mmCIF file of C-alpha atoms and ligand atoms in Angstrom:
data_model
loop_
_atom_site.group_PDB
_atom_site.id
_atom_site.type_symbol
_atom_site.label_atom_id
_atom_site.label_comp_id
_atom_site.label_asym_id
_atom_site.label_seq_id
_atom_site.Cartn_x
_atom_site.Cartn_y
_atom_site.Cartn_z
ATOM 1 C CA UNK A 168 145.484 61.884 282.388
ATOM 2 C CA UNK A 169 147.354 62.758 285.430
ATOM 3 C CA UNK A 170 147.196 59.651 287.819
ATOM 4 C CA UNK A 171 148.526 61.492 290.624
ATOM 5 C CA UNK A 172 145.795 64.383 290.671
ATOM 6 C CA UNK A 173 143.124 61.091 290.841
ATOM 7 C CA UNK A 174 145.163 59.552 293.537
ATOM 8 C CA UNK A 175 144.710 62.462 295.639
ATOM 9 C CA UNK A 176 140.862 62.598 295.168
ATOM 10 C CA UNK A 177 139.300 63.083 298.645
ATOM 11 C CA UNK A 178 136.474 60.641 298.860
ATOM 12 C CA UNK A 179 133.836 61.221 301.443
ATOM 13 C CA UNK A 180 130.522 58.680 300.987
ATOM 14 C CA UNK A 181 127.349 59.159 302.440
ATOM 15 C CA UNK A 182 125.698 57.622 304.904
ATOM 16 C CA UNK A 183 122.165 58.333 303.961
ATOM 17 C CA UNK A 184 121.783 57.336 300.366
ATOM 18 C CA UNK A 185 118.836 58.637 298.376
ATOM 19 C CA UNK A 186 118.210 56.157 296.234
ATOM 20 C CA UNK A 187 115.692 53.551 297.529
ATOM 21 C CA UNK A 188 113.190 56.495 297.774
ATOM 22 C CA UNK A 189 113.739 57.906 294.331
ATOM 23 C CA UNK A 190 111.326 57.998 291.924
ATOM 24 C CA UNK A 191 113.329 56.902 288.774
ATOM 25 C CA UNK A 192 109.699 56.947 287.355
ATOM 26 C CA UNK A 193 108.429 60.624 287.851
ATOM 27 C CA UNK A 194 111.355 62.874 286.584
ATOM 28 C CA UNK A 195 111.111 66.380 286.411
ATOM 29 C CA UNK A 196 114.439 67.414 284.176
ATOM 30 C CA UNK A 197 116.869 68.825 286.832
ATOM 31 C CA UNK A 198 114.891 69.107 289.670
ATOM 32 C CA UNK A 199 116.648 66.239 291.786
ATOM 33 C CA UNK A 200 120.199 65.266 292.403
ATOM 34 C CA UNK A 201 121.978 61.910 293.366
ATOM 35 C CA UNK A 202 124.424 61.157 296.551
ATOM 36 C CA UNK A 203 127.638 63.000 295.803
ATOM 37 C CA UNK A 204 128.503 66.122 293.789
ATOM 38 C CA UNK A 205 132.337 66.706 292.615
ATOM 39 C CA UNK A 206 134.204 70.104 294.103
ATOM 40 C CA UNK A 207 137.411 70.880 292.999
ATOM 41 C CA UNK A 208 139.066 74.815 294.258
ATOM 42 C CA UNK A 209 141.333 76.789 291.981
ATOM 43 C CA UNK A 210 143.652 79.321 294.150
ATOM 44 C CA UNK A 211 146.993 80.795 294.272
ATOM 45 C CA UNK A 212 147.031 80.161 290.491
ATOM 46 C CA UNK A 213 146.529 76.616 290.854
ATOM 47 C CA UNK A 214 143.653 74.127 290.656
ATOM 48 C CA UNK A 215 143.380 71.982 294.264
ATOM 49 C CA UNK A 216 143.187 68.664 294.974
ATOM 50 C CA UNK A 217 139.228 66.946 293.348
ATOM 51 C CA UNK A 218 137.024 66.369 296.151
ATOM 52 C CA UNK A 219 134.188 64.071 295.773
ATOM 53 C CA UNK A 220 131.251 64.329 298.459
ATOM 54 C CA UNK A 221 127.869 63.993 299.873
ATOM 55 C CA UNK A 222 125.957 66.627 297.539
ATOM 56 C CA UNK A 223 124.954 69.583 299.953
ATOM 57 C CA UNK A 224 124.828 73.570 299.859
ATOM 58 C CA UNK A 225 127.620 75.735 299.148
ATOM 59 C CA UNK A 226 128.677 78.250 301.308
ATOM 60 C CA UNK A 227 130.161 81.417 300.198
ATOM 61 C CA UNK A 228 130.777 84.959 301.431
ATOM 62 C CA UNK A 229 128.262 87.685 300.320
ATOM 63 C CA UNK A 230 130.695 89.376 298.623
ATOM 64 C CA UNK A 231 131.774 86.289 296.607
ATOM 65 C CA UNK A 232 132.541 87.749 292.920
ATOM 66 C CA UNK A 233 130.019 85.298 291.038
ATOM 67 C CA UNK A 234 126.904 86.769 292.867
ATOM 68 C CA UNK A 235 128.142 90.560 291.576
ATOM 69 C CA UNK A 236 129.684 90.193 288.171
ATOM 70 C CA UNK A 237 128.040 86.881 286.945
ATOM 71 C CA UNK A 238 131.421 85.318 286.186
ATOM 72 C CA UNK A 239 129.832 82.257 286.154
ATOM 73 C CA UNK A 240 129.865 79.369 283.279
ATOM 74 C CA UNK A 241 128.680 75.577 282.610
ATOM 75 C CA UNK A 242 128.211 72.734 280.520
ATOM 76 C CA UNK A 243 125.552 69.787 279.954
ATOM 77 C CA UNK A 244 126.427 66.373 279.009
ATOM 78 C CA UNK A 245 125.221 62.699 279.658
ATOM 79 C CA UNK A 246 125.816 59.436 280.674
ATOM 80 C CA UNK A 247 124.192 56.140 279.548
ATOM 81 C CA UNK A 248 124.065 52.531 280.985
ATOM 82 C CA UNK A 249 124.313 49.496 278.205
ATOM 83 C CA UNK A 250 122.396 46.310 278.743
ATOM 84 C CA UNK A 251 125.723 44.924 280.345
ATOM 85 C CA UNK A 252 125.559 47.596 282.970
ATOM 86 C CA UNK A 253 128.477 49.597 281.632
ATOM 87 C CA UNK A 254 128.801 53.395 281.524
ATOM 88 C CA UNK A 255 129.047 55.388 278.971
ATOM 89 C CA UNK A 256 129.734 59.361 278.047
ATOM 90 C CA UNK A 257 128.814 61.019 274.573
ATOM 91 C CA UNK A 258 131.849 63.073 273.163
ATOM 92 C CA UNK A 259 133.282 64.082 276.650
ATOM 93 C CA UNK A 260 135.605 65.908 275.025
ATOM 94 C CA UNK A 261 133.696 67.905 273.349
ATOM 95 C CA UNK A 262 131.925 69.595 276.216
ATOM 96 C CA UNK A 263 135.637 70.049 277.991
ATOM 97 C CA UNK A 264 136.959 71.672 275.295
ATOM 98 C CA UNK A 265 133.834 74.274 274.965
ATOM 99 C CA UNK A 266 133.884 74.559 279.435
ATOM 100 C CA UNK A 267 137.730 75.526 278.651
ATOM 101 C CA UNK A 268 136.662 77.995 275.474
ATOM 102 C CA UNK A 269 134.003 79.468 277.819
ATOM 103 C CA UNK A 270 136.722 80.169 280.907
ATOM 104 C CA UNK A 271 138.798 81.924 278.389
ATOM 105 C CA UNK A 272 135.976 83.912 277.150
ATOM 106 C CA UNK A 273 134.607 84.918 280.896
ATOM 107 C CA UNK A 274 138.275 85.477 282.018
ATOM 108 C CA UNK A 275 138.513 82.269 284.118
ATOM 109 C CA UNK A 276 140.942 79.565 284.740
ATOM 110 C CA UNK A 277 140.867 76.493 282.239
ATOM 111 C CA UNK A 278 140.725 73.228 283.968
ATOM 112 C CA UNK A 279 142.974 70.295 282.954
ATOM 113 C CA UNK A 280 141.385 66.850 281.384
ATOM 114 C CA UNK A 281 141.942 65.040 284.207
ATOM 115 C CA UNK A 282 140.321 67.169 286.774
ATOM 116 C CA UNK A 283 137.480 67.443 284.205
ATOM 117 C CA UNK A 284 136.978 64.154 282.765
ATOM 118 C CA UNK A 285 138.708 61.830 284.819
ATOM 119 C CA UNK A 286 137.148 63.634 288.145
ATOM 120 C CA UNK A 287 133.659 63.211 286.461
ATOM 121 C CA UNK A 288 134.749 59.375 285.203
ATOM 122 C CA UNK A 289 135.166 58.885 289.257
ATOM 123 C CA UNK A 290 131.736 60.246 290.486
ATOM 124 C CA UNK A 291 130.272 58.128 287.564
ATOM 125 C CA UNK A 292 131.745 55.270 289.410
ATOM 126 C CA UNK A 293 130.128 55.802 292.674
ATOM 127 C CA UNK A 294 127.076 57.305 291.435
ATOM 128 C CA UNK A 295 126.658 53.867 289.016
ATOM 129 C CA UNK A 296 123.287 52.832 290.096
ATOM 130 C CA UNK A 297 122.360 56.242 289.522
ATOM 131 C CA UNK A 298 122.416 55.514 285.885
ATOM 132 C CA UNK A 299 119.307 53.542 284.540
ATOM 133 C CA UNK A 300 119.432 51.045 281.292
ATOM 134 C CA UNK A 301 116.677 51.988 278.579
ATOM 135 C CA UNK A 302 116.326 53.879 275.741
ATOM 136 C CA UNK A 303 115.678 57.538 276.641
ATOM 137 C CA UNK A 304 117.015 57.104 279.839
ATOM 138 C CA UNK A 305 120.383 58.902 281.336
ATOM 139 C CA UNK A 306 122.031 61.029 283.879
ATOM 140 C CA UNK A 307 122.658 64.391 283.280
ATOM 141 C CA UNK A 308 125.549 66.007 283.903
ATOM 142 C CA UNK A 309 125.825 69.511 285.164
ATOM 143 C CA UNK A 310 129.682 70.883 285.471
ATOM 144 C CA UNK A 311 129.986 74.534 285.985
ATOM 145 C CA UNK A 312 132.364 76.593 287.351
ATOM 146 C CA UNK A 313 132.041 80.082 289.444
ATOM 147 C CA UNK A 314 133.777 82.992 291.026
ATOM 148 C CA UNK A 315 134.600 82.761 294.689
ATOM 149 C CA UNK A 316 136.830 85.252 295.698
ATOM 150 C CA UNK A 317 135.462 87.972 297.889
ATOM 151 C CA UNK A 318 135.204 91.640 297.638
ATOM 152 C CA UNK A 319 132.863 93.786 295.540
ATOM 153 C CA UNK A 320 135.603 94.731 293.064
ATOM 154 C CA UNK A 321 134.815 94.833 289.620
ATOM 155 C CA UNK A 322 137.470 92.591 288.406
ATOM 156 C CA UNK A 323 138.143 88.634 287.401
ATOM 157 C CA UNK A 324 137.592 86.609 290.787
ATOM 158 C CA UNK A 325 141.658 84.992 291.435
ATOM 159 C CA UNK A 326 139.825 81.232 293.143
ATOM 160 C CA UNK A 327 137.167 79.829 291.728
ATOM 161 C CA UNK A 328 135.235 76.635 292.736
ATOM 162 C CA UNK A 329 134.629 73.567 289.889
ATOM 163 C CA UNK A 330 131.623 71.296 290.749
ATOM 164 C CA UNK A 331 129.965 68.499 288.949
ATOM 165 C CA UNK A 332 126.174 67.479 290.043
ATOM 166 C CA UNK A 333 124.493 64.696 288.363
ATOM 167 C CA UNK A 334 120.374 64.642 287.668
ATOM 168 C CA UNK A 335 118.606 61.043 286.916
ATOM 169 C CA UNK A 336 116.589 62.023 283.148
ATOM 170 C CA UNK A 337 114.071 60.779 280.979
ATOM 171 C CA UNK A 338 113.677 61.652 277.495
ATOM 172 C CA UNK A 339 110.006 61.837 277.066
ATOM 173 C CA UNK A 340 108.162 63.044 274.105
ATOM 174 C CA UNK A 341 107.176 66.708 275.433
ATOM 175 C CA UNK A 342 105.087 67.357 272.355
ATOM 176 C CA UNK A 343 105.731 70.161 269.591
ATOM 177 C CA UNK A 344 106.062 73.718 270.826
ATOM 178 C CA UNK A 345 105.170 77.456 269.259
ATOM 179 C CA UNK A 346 107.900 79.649 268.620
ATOM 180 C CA UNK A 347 108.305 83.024 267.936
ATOM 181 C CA UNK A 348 110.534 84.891 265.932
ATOM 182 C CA UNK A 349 112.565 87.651 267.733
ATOM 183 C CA UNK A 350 111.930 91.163 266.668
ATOM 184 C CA UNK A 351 113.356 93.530 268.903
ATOM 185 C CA UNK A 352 115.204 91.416 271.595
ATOM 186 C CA UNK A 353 118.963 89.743 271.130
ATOM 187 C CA UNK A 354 120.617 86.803 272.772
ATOM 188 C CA UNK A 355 123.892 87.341 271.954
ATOM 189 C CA UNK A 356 125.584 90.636 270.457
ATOM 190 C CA UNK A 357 128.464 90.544 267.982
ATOM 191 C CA UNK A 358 131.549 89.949 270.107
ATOM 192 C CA UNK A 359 129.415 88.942 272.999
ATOM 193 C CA UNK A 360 129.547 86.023 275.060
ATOM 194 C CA UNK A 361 126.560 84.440 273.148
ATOM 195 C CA UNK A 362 129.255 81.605 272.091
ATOM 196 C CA UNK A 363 130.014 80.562 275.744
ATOM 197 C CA UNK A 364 127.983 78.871 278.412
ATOM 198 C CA UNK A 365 127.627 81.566 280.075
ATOM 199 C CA UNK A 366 125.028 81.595 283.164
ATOM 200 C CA UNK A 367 124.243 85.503 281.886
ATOM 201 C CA UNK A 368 123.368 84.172 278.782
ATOM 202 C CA UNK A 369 120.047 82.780 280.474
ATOM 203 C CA UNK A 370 119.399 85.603 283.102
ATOM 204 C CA UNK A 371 119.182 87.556 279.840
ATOM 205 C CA UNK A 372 116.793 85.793 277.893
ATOM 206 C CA UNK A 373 114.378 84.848 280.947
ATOM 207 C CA UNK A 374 112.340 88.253 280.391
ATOM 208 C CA UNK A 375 112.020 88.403 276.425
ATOM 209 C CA UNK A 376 111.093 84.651 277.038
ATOM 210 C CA UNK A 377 108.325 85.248 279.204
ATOM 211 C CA UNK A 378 106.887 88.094 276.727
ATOM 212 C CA UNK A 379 106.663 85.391 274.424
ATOM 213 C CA UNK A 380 105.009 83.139 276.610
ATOM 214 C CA UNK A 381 102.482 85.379 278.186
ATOM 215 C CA UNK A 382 101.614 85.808 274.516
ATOM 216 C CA UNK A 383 100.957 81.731 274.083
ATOM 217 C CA UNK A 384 104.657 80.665 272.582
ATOM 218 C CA UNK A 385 107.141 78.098 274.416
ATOM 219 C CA UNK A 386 109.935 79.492 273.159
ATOM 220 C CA UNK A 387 112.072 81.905 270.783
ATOM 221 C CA UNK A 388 114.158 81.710 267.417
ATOM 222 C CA UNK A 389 116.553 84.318 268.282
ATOM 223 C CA UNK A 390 118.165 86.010 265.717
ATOM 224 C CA UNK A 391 121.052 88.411 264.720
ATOM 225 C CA UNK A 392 121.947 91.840 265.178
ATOM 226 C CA UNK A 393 119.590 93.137 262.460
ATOM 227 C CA UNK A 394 116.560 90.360 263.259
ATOM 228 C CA UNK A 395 117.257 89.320 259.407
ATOM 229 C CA UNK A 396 118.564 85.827 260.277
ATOM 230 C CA UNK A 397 117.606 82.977 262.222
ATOM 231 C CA UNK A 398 120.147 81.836 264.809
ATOM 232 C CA UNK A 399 118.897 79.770 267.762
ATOM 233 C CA UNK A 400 115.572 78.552 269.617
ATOM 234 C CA UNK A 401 115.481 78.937 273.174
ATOM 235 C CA UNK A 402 118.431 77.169 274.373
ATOM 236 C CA UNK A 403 119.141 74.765 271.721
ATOM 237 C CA UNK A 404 120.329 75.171 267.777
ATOM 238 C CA UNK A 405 117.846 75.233 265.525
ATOM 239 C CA UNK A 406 117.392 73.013 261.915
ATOM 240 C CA UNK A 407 114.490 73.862 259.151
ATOM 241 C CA UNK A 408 113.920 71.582 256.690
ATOM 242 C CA UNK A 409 112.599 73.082 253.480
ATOM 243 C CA UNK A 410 111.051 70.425 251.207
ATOM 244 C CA UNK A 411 113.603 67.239 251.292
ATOM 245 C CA UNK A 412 117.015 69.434 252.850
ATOM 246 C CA UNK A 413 117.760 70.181 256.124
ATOM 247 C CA UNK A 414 119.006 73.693 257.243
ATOM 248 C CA UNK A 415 121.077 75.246 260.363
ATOM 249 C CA UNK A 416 122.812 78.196 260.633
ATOM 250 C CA UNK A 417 126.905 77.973 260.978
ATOM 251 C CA UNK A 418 128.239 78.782 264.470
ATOM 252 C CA UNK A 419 129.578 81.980 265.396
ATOM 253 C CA UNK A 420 130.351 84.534 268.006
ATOM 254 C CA UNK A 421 126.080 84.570 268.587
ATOM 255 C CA UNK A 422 125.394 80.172 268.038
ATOM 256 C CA UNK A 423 126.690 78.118 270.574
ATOM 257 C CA UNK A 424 128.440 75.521 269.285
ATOM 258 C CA UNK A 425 126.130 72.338 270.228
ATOM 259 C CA UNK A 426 127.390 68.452 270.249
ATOM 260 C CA UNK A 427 124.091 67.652 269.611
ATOM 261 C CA UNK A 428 123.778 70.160 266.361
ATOM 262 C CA UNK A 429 126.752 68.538 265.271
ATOM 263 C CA UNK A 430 126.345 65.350 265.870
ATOM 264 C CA UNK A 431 123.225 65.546 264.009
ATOM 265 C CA UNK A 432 124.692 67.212 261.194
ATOM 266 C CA UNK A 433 127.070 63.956 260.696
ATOM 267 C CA UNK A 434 124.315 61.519 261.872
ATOM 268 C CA UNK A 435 121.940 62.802 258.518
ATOM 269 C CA UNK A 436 124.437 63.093 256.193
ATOM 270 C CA UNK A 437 125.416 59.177 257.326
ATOM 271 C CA UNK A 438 121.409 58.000 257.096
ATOM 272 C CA UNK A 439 121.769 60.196 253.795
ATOM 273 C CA UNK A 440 119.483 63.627 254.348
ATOM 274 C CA UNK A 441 120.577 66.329 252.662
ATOM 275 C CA UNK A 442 122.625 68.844 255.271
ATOM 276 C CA UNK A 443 123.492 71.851 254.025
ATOM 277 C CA UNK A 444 124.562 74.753 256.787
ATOM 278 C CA UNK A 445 124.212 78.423 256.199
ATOM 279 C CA UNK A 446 122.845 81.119 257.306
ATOM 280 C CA UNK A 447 118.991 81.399 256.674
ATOM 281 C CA UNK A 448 116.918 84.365 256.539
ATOM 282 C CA UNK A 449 113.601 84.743 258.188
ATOM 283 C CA UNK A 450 112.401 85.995 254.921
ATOM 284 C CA UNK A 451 113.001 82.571 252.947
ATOM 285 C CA UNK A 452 110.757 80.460 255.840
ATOM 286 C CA UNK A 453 108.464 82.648 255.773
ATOM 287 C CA UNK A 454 107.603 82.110 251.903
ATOM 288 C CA UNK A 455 108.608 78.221 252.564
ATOM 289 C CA UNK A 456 105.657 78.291 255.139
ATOM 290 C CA UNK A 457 103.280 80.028 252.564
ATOM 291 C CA UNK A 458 104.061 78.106 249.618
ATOM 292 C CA UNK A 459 104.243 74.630 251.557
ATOM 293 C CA UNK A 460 107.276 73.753 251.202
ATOM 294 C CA UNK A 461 108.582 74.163 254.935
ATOM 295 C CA UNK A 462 107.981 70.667 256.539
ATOM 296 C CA UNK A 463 109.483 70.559 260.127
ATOM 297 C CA UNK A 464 111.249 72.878 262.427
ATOM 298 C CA UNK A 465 113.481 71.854 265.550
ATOM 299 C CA UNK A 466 115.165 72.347 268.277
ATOM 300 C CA UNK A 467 118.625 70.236 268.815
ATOM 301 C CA UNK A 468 120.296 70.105 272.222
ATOM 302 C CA UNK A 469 121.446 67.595 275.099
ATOM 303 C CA UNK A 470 118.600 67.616 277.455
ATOM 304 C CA UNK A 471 115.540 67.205 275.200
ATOM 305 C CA UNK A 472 117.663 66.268 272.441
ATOM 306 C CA UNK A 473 115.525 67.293 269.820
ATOM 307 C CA UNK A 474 111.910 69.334 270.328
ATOM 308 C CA UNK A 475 109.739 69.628 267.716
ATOM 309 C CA UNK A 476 107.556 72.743 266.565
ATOM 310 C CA UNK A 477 104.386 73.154 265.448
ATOM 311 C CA UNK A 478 104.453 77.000 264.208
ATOM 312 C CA UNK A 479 106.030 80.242 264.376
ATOM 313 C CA UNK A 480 104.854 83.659 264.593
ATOM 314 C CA UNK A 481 107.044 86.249 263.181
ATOM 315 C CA UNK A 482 105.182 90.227 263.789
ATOM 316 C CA UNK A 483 101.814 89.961 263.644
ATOM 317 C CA UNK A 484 101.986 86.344 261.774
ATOM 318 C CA UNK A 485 101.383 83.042 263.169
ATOM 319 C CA UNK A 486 102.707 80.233 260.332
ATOM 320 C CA UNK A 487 101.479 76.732 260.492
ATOM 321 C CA UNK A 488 103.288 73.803 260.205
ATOM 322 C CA UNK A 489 101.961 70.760 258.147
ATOM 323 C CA UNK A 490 101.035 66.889 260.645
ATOM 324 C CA UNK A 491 104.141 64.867 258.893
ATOM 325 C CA UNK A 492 103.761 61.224 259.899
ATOM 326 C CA UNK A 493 106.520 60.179 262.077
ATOM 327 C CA UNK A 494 108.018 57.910 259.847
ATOM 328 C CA UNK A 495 108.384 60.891 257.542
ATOM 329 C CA UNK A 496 110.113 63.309 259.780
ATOM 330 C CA UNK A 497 113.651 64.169 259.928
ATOM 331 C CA UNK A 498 113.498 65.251 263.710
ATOM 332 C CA UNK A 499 112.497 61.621 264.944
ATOM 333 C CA UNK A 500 114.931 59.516 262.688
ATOM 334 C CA UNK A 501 117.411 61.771 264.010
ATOM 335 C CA UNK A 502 116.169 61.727 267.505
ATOM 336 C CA UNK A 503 115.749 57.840 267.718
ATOM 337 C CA UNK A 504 119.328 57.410 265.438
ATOM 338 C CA UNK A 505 121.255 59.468 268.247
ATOM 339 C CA UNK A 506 119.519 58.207 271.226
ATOM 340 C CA UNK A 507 119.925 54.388 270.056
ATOM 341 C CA UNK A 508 123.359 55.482 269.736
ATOM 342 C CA UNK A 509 123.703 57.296 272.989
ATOM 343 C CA UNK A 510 122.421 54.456 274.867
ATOM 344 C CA UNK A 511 124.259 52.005 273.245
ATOM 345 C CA UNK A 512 121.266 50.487 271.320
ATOM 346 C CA UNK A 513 122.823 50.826 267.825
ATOM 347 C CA UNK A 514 126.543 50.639 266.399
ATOM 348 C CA UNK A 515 128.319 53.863 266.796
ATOM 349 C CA UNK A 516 130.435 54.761 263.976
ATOM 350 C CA UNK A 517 131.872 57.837 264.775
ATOM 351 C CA UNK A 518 133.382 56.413 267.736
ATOM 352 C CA UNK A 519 131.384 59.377 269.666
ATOM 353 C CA UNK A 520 130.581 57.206 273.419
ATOM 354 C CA UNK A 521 133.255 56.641 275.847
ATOM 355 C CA UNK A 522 133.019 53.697 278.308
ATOM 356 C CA UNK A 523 134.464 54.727 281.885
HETATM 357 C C1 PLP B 104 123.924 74.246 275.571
HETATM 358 C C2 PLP B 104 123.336 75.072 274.490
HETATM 359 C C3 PLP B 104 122.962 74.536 273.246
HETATM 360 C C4 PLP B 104 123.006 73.065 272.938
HETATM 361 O O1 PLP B 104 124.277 72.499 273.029
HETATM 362 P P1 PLP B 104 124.447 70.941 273.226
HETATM 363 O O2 PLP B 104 125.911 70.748 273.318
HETATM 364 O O3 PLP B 104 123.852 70.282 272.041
HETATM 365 O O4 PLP B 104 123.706 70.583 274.468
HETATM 366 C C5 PLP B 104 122.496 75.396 272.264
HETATM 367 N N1 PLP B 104 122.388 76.717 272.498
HETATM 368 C C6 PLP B 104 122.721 77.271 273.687
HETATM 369 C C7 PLP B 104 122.590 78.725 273.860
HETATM 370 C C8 PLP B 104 123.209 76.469 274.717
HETATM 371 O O5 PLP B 104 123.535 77.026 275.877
#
């Protein structure tokens, strides 16, 4: 860390705090925002001095690059609160290294460690109270970073803007959802961008999604070039667990690489499931769901954490899932193992949360 780049933060505080009038209670995922909101400018080749201040609208020329050529990415991340009223993050490095793999990808600036983490350890500070004890409960974290400079030319953007905003959460079971298998449409192409947090990534899966929905699913399993494999669901990875073993798909140029996906990976093979990654073909659930011997599908990423499903329709095919009892599903011990973990309600022996 670079002490001098935090000495020079610019600290402006409200004067009109929100947060008497929140309702920590009634939490719509991302919908509201606390106090202050991190900005940080990159220009004539160099990242500026971090500014932290009262969250409120950006303003940016019409001809701004981002709002032509979608050079645009982000990341999502959390913070806890301990019973002692100490912060903490969840593998802050991992989601810095994958903002920084992303800005190489979309031909954008990387961002140094200390503007990234130690700029978002510093909003955490003021934005403390912000943070509510509990299991379940955290603040999500929302860096992204876009194209400012103007001029409809189709090339990289040379200044760019890095902002943090932070979102009070609740981790609330959201009940199982229907999936559908993807057929026709693609995420991510080979050599794409599907690897990156992209913010085209989601503008381009908003329509298929909708299909899906208007024809009674929540979501999609996405899958590769040649809809033979299974890659993600929605916007999270995606494990099947086929009689006692539990199954995901390796990253690559299509997966994003989740924390959460690999987290979980380590946190089963530590309580002792049987992890085993590859790449799995539609084909093999498919007779898994007809014979019985497909028991639970999920979904694994930061903001629900895990999401369970109930079936999947692949063509003209809808494919039940069996009622496990909680106590016998993998998705639950691994969603209550990592959130006790996350909020500090269990040991942590990977050494995965930070205190700031
Ligand atoms: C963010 C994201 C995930 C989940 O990643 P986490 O680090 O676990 O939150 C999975 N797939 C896509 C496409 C994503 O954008």
């Amino acid at each position: 860390m670079d002490l001098n780049i935090l000495k020079n933060l610019k600290l402006t505080k409200t004067t009109a705090s929100k947060i008497d009038t929140f309702d920590f209670e009634d939490l719509k995922f991302g919908a509201k925002f606390t106090d202050h909101m991190l900005v940080c400018e990159y220009k004539n080749g160099a990242w500026q001095d971090l500014e932290i201040k009262p969250y409120s609208p950006i303003t940016l020329d019409p001809s701004a690059r981002v709002f032509h050529y979608g050079q645009a990415i982000f990341e999502g991340m959390k913070a806890y609160k301990d019973v002692n009223d100490d912060v903490w993050l969840f593998r802050p490095d991992e989601n810095f290294n994958r903002f920084n793999k992303s800005a190489i990808r979309l031909a954008m600036p990387s961002i140094d460690e200390t503007r990234f983490i130690g700029g978002l350890k510093e909003l955490l500070k003021i934005e403390k109270e912000w943070v509510r004890k509990g299991l379940g409960n955290s603040l999500y974290i929302r860096p992204f970073m876009i194209a400012i400079e103007n001029g409809v030319i189709a090339s990289p953007s040379n200044e760019f803007l890095f902002c943090i905003i932070l979102s009070p959460a609740k981790s609330y079971y959201s009940g199982k959802i229907k999936v559908q298998i993807a057929d026709y449409y693609s995420r991510a192409a080979n050599g794409g961008i599907g690897a990156a947090k992209a913010a085209g990534n989601y503008a381009a899966q908003f329509y298929p999604t909708k299909l899906a929905q208007e024809a009674g699913f929540n979501q999609i399993i996405w899958t590769d070039s040649t809809h033979e494999h299974l890659e993600e669901s929605g916007t999270m990875n995606v494990f099947f667990r086929i009689n006692d073993t539990l199954f995901t798909a390796p990253t690559s140029d299509r997966i994003l690489d989740g924390v959460t996906r690999k987290s979980l990976i380590q946190l089963g093979q530590h309580l002792g499931i049987d992890i085993n990654v590859r790449p799995m073909k539609i084909e093999e659930i498919v007779k898994a769901a007809q014979d019985g011997s497909l028991k639970e599908i999920f979904g694994a990423g930061t903001a629900a954490v895990v999401n369970q499903m109930e079936g999947f329709a692949y063509k003209e095919d809808y494919y039940q899932l069996p009622e496990l009892a909680n106590e016998d599903s993998y998705a639950l011990q691994l969603k209550d193992a990592l959130t006790k973990l996350q909020n500090k309600l269990a040991d942590d022996p990977f050494d995965w949360t930070v205190k700031i």
